[in-house]
PDB file of C-alpha atoms in Angstrom:
ATOM      1  CA  MET A   1     -32.524 -62.051  17.777  1.00 54.00           C
ATOM      2  CA  ASN A   2     -33.197 -58.767  16.190  1.00 65.00           C
ATOM      3  CA  ALA A   3     -30.597 -56.937  14.177  1.00 65.00           C
ATOM      4  CA  VAL A   4     -29.417 -53.587  15.560  1.00 70.00           C
ATOM      5  CA  ARG A   5     -30.058 -50.631  13.271  1.00 66.00           C
ATOM      6  CA  GLU A   6     -27.040 -48.479  12.495  1.00 73.00           C
ATOM      7  CA  GLN A   7     -28.993 -45.561  11.012  1.00 70.00           C
ATOM      8  CA  LEU A   8     -31.759 -43.442  12.483  1.00 65.00           C
ATOM      9  CA  PRO A   9     -35.264 -44.049  11.232  1.00 65.00           C
ATOM     10  CA  GLU A  10     -35.977 -41.722   8.319  1.00 66.00           C
ATOM     11  CA  GLY A  11     -38.428 -38.903   8.941  1.00 64.00           C
ATOM     12  CA  ARG A  12     -38.348 -39.346  12.693  1.00 67.00           C
ATOM     13  CA  TYR A  13     -35.640 -36.775  13.596  1.00 63.00           C
ATOM     14  CA  GLY A  14     -35.951 -34.253  10.757  1.00 59.00           C
ATOM     15  CA  ARG A  15     -33.768 -33.817   7.726  1.00 59.00           C
ATOM     16  CA  SER A  16     -30.274 -35.116   7.620  1.00 56.00           C
ATOM     17  CA  ALA A  17     -27.379 -32.622   7.552  1.00 60.00           C
ATOM     18  CA  ASP A  18     -27.348 -30.724   4.282  1.00 69.00           C
ATOM     19  CA  ALA A  19     -23.887 -29.951   2.881  1.00 66.00           C
ATOM     20  CA  ARG A  20     -25.081 -26.763   1.166  1.00 72.00           C
ATOM     21  CA  ALA A  21     -26.600 -25.400   4.373  1.00 76.00           C
ATOM     22  CA  ASP A  22     -23.363 -26.110   6.245  1.00 81.00           C
ATOM     23  CA  ARG A  23     -21.359 -24.293   3.568  1.00 84.00           C
ATOM     24  CA  LYS A  24     -23.678 -21.262   3.715  1.00 87.00           C
ATOM     25  CA  LEU A  25     -23.379 -21.148   7.495  1.00 90.00           C
ATOM     26  CA  LYS A  26     -19.584 -21.238   7.259  1.00 92.00           C
ATOM     27  CA  ILE A  27     -19.570 -18.385   4.719  1.00 93.00           C
ATOM     28  CA  VAL A  28     -21.977 -16.249   6.775  1.00 94.00           C
ATOM     29  CA  GLY A  29     -19.981 -16.930   9.945  1.00 95.00           C
ATOM     30  CA  SER A  30     -16.715 -16.003   8.225  1.00 96.00           C
ATOM     31  CA  VAL A  31     -18.151 -12.749   6.857  1.00 96.00           C
ATOM     32  CA  LEU A  32     -19.578 -11.798  10.247  1.00 96.00           C
ATOM     33  CA  GLY A  33     -16.267 -12.644  11.919  1.00 96.00           C
ATOM     34  CA  VAL A  34     -14.327 -10.433   9.502  1.00 96.00           C
ATOM     35  CA  LEU A  35     -16.823  -7.585  10.015  1.00 96.00           C
ATOM     36  CA  LEU A  36     -16.547  -7.905  13.800  1.00 96.00           C
ATOM     37  CA  LEU A  37     -12.750  -7.882  13.603  1.00 96.00           C
ATOM     38  CA  GLY A  38     -12.882  -4.760  11.410  1.00 96.00           C
ATOM     39  CA  VAL A  39     -15.192  -2.928  13.821  1.00 95.00           C
ATOM     40  CA  VAL A  40     -13.065  -3.809  16.852  1.00 95.00           C
ATOM     41  CA  SER A  41      -9.891  -2.693  15.024  1.00 94.00           C
ATOM     42  CA  TRP A  42     -11.480   0.609  14.001  1.00 92.00           C
ATOM     43  CA  ILE A  43     -12.692   1.329  17.554  1.00 90.00           C
ATOM     44  CA  GLY A  44      -9.247   0.470  18.967  1.00 89.00           C
ATOM     45  CA  TYR A  45      -7.455   2.724  16.491  1.00 86.00           C
ATOM     46  CA  ASP A  46      -9.873   5.585  17.173  1.00 81.00           C
ATOM     47  CA  TYR A  47      -9.377   5.163  20.936  1.00 77.00           C
ATOM     48  CA  ILE A  48      -5.584   5.161  20.707  1.00 77.00           C
ATOM     49  CA  SER A  49      -5.268   8.009  18.209  1.00 72.00           C
ATOM     50  CA  GLY A  50      -7.815  10.136  20.087  1.00 63.00           C
ATOM     51  CA  LYS A  51      -5.919   9.823  23.357  1.00 56.00           C
ATOM     52  CA  SER A  52      -2.625  10.967  21.891  1.00 55.00           C
ATOM     53  CA  ALA A  53      -4.024  14.292  20.615  1.00 77.00           C
ATOM     54  CA  PHE A  54      -3.668  16.015  24.018  1.00 86.00           C
ATOM     55  CA  SER A  55      -2.546  14.391  27.268  1.00 89.00           C
ATOM     56  CA  GLY A  56      -1.013  15.621  30.487  1.00 92.00           C
ATOM     57  CA  GLU A  57       0.922  14.162  33.375  1.00 95.00           C
ATOM     58  CA  LEU A  58       1.566  15.549  36.834  1.00 96.00           C
ATOM     59  CA  ILE A  59       5.312  15.067  37.346  1.00 96.00           C
ATOM     60  CA  LYS A  60       5.589  16.364  40.899  1.00 96.00           C
ATOM     61  CA  PHE A  61       4.157  18.905  43.304  1.00 96.00           C
ATOM     62  CA  LYS A  62       5.560  20.892  46.218  1.00 96.00           C
ATOM     63  CA  VAL A  63       3.607  22.617  48.965  1.00 95.00           C
ATOM     64  CA  ALA A  64       5.066  26.135  48.746  1.00 94.00           C
ATOM     65  CA  SER A  65       3.107  27.654  51.629  1.00 94.00           C
ATOM     66  CA  ALA A  66      -0.183  27.392  53.493  1.00 93.00           C
ATOM     67  CA  GLN A  67      -1.871  29.154  50.556  1.00 95.00           C
ATOM     68  CA  ALA A  68      -0.068  27.714  47.514  1.00 96.00           C
ATOM     69  CA  VAL A  69       1.123  24.531  45.818  1.00 96.00           C
ATOM     70  CA  ASP A  70       3.634  24.430  42.951  1.00 96.00           C
ATOM     71  CA  VAL A  71       2.748  21.773  40.363  1.00 96.00           C
ATOM     72  CA  HIS A  72       5.051  20.541  37.571  1.00 97.00           C
ATOM     73  CA  LEU A  73       3.055  19.432  34.510  1.00 96.00           C
ATOM     74  CA  GLU A  74       4.198  17.739  31.324  1.00 96.00           C
ATOM     75  CA  ILE A  75       1.831  18.082  28.362  1.00 94.00           C
ATOM     76  CA  ARG A  76       2.097  15.979  25.187  1.00 92.00           C
ATOM     77  CA  LYS A  77       0.153  17.209  22.189  1.00 90.00           C
ATOM     78  CA  GLY A  78       0.282  17.908  18.495  1.00 85.00           C
ATOM     79  CA  ALA A  79       2.023  21.134  17.525  1.00 84.00           C
ATOM     80  CA  ASP A  80      -1.218  22.619  16.215  1.00 86.00           C
ATOM     81  CA  VAL A  81      -3.405  21.410  19.129  1.00 88.00           C
ATOM     82  CA  SER A  82      -4.392  23.568  22.090  1.00 91.00           C
ATOM     83  CA  GLY A  83      -6.202  22.471  25.218  1.00 92.00           C
ATOM     84  CA  THR A  84      -6.951  22.917  28.888  1.00 94.00           C
ATOM     85  CA  CYS A  85      -5.906  20.962  31.973  1.00 95.00           C
ATOM     86  CA  THR A  86      -7.675  21.079  35.326  1.00 96.00           C
ATOM     87  CA  LEU A  87      -5.711  20.819  38.580  1.00 96.00           C
ATOM     88  CA  ARG A  88      -6.960  20.559  42.124  1.00 96.00           C
ATOM     89  CA  ALA A  89      -5.377  20.676  45.557  1.00 96.00           C
ATOM     90  CA  LEU A  90      -6.562  18.528  48.444  1.00 96.00           C
ATOM     91  CA  ALA A  91      -6.321  19.085  52.198  1.00 95.00           C
ATOM     92  CA  GLU A  92      -5.385  16.321  54.630  1.00 94.00           C
ATOM     93  CA  SER A  93      -9.089  15.623  55.192  1.00 94.00           C
ATOM     94  CA  GLY A  94      -9.533  15.000  51.443  1.00 93.00           C
ATOM     95  CA  ALA A  95     -11.495  18.210  50.911  1.00 95.00           C
ATOM     96  CA  GLU A  96     -10.749  20.241  47.810  1.00 96.00           C
ATOM     97  CA  VAL A  97      -8.966  23.468  48.789  1.00 96.00           C
ATOM     98  CA  GLY A  98      -7.996  24.749  45.344  1.00 96.00           C
ATOM     99  CA  ARG A  99      -8.842  24.281  41.656  1.00 96.00           C
ATOM    100  CA  LYS A 100      -7.418  25.841  38.503  1.00 96.00           C
ATOM    101  CA  ASP A 101      -7.877  25.468  34.738  1.00 96.00           C
ATOM    102  CA  ILE A 102      -4.702  26.050  32.722  1.00 95.00           C
ATOM    103  CA  ALA A 103      -4.799  26.715  28.981  1.00 94.00           C
ATOM    104  CA  PHE A 104      -1.982  25.387  26.778  1.00 93.00           C
ATOM    105  CA  GLU A 105      -1.708  27.097  23.391  1.00 92.00           C
ATOM    106  CA  GLN A 106       2.033  26.717  22.765  1.00 91.00           C
ATOM    107  CA  ARG A 107       3.066  25.477  19.303  1.00 90.00           C
ATOM    108  CA  GLU A 108       5.228  22.703  20.758  1.00 91.00           C
ATOM    109  CA  GLU A 109       4.650  18.978  21.050  1.00 89.00           C
ATOM    110  CA  LEU A 110       6.056  18.698  24.594  1.00 92.00           C
ATOM    111  CA  VAL A 111       5.389  21.410  27.180  1.00 93.00           C
ATOM    112  CA  ASN A 112       6.894  21.379  30.688  1.00 95.00           C
ATOM    113  CA  GLU A 113       5.411  23.986  32.963  1.00 94.00           C
ATOM    114  CA  VAL A 114       5.389  24.724  36.688  1.00 95.00           C
ATOM    115  CA  VAL A 115       2.071  26.206  37.797  1.00 95.00           C
ATOM    116  CA  THR A 116       1.273  27.787  41.157  1.00 96.00           C
ATOM    117  CA  LEU A 117      -2.100  26.716  42.492  1.00 95.00           C
ATOM    118  CA  ARG A 118      -3.528  28.975  45.212  1.00 96.00           C
ATOM    119  CA  THR A 119      -5.371  27.263  48.060  1.00 96.00           C
ATOM    120  CA  THR A 120      -7.819  28.283  50.784  1.00 95.00           C
ATOM    121  CA  GLU A 121      -5.921  26.278  53.429  1.00 95.00           C
ATOM    122  CA  ARG A 122      -2.819  24.104  53.612  1.00 95.00           C
ATOM    123  CA  ALA A 123      -2.847  21.420  50.933  1.00 95.00           C
ATOM    124  CA  THR A 124      -1.247  18.008  51.293  1.00 95.00           C
ATOM    125  CA  ALA A 125      -1.772  16.746  47.735  1.00 95.00           C
ATOM    126  CA  ALA A 126      -2.232  17.966  44.184  1.00 96.00           C
ATOM    127  CA  GLU A 127      -4.065  16.105  41.454  1.00 96.00           C
ATOM    128  CA  LEU A 128      -4.414  16.413  37.698  1.00 96.00           C
ATOM    129  CA  VAL A 129      -8.161  16.025  37.157  1.00 96.00           C
ATOM    130  CA  SER A 130      -8.318  16.073  33.354  1.00 93.00           C
ATOM    131  CA  CYS A 131      -6.788  17.355  30.130  1.00 91.00           C
ATOM    132  CA  ASP A 132      -8.984  18.072  27.122  1.00 89.00           C
ATOM    133  CA  ALA A 133      -8.153  19.313  23.626  1.00 87.00           C
ATOM    134  CA  ARG A 134     -10.114  22.234  22.261  1.00 83.00           C
TER     135      ARG A 134
END
């Protein structure tokens, strides 16, 4: 009977694993991993810190009449930051019946304000569209 070979024939399947090449691959992979982690951390920090500069929240609204809606807004911002928020009122059909841009230039970090939004017909909902720092 023939003896079974335990090793691959030399030269048939290419070079055997090189320890130096493996070490270089590990180093390059580690460096790239650290760089990727740094980039993701930087983007996350920029996203979070950018959002906190000026943000608004619609607390509640009340339909005051067929031509107006009272909207209670709460704005969180830096004391030295000013900005604008856009509100809109919607009819029962979903059509926009009123829109207003409100500027906030107060030197406070938390601003609570009730704004009257005039409408062209009776509104059933109010919506905070956006808040942007200037």
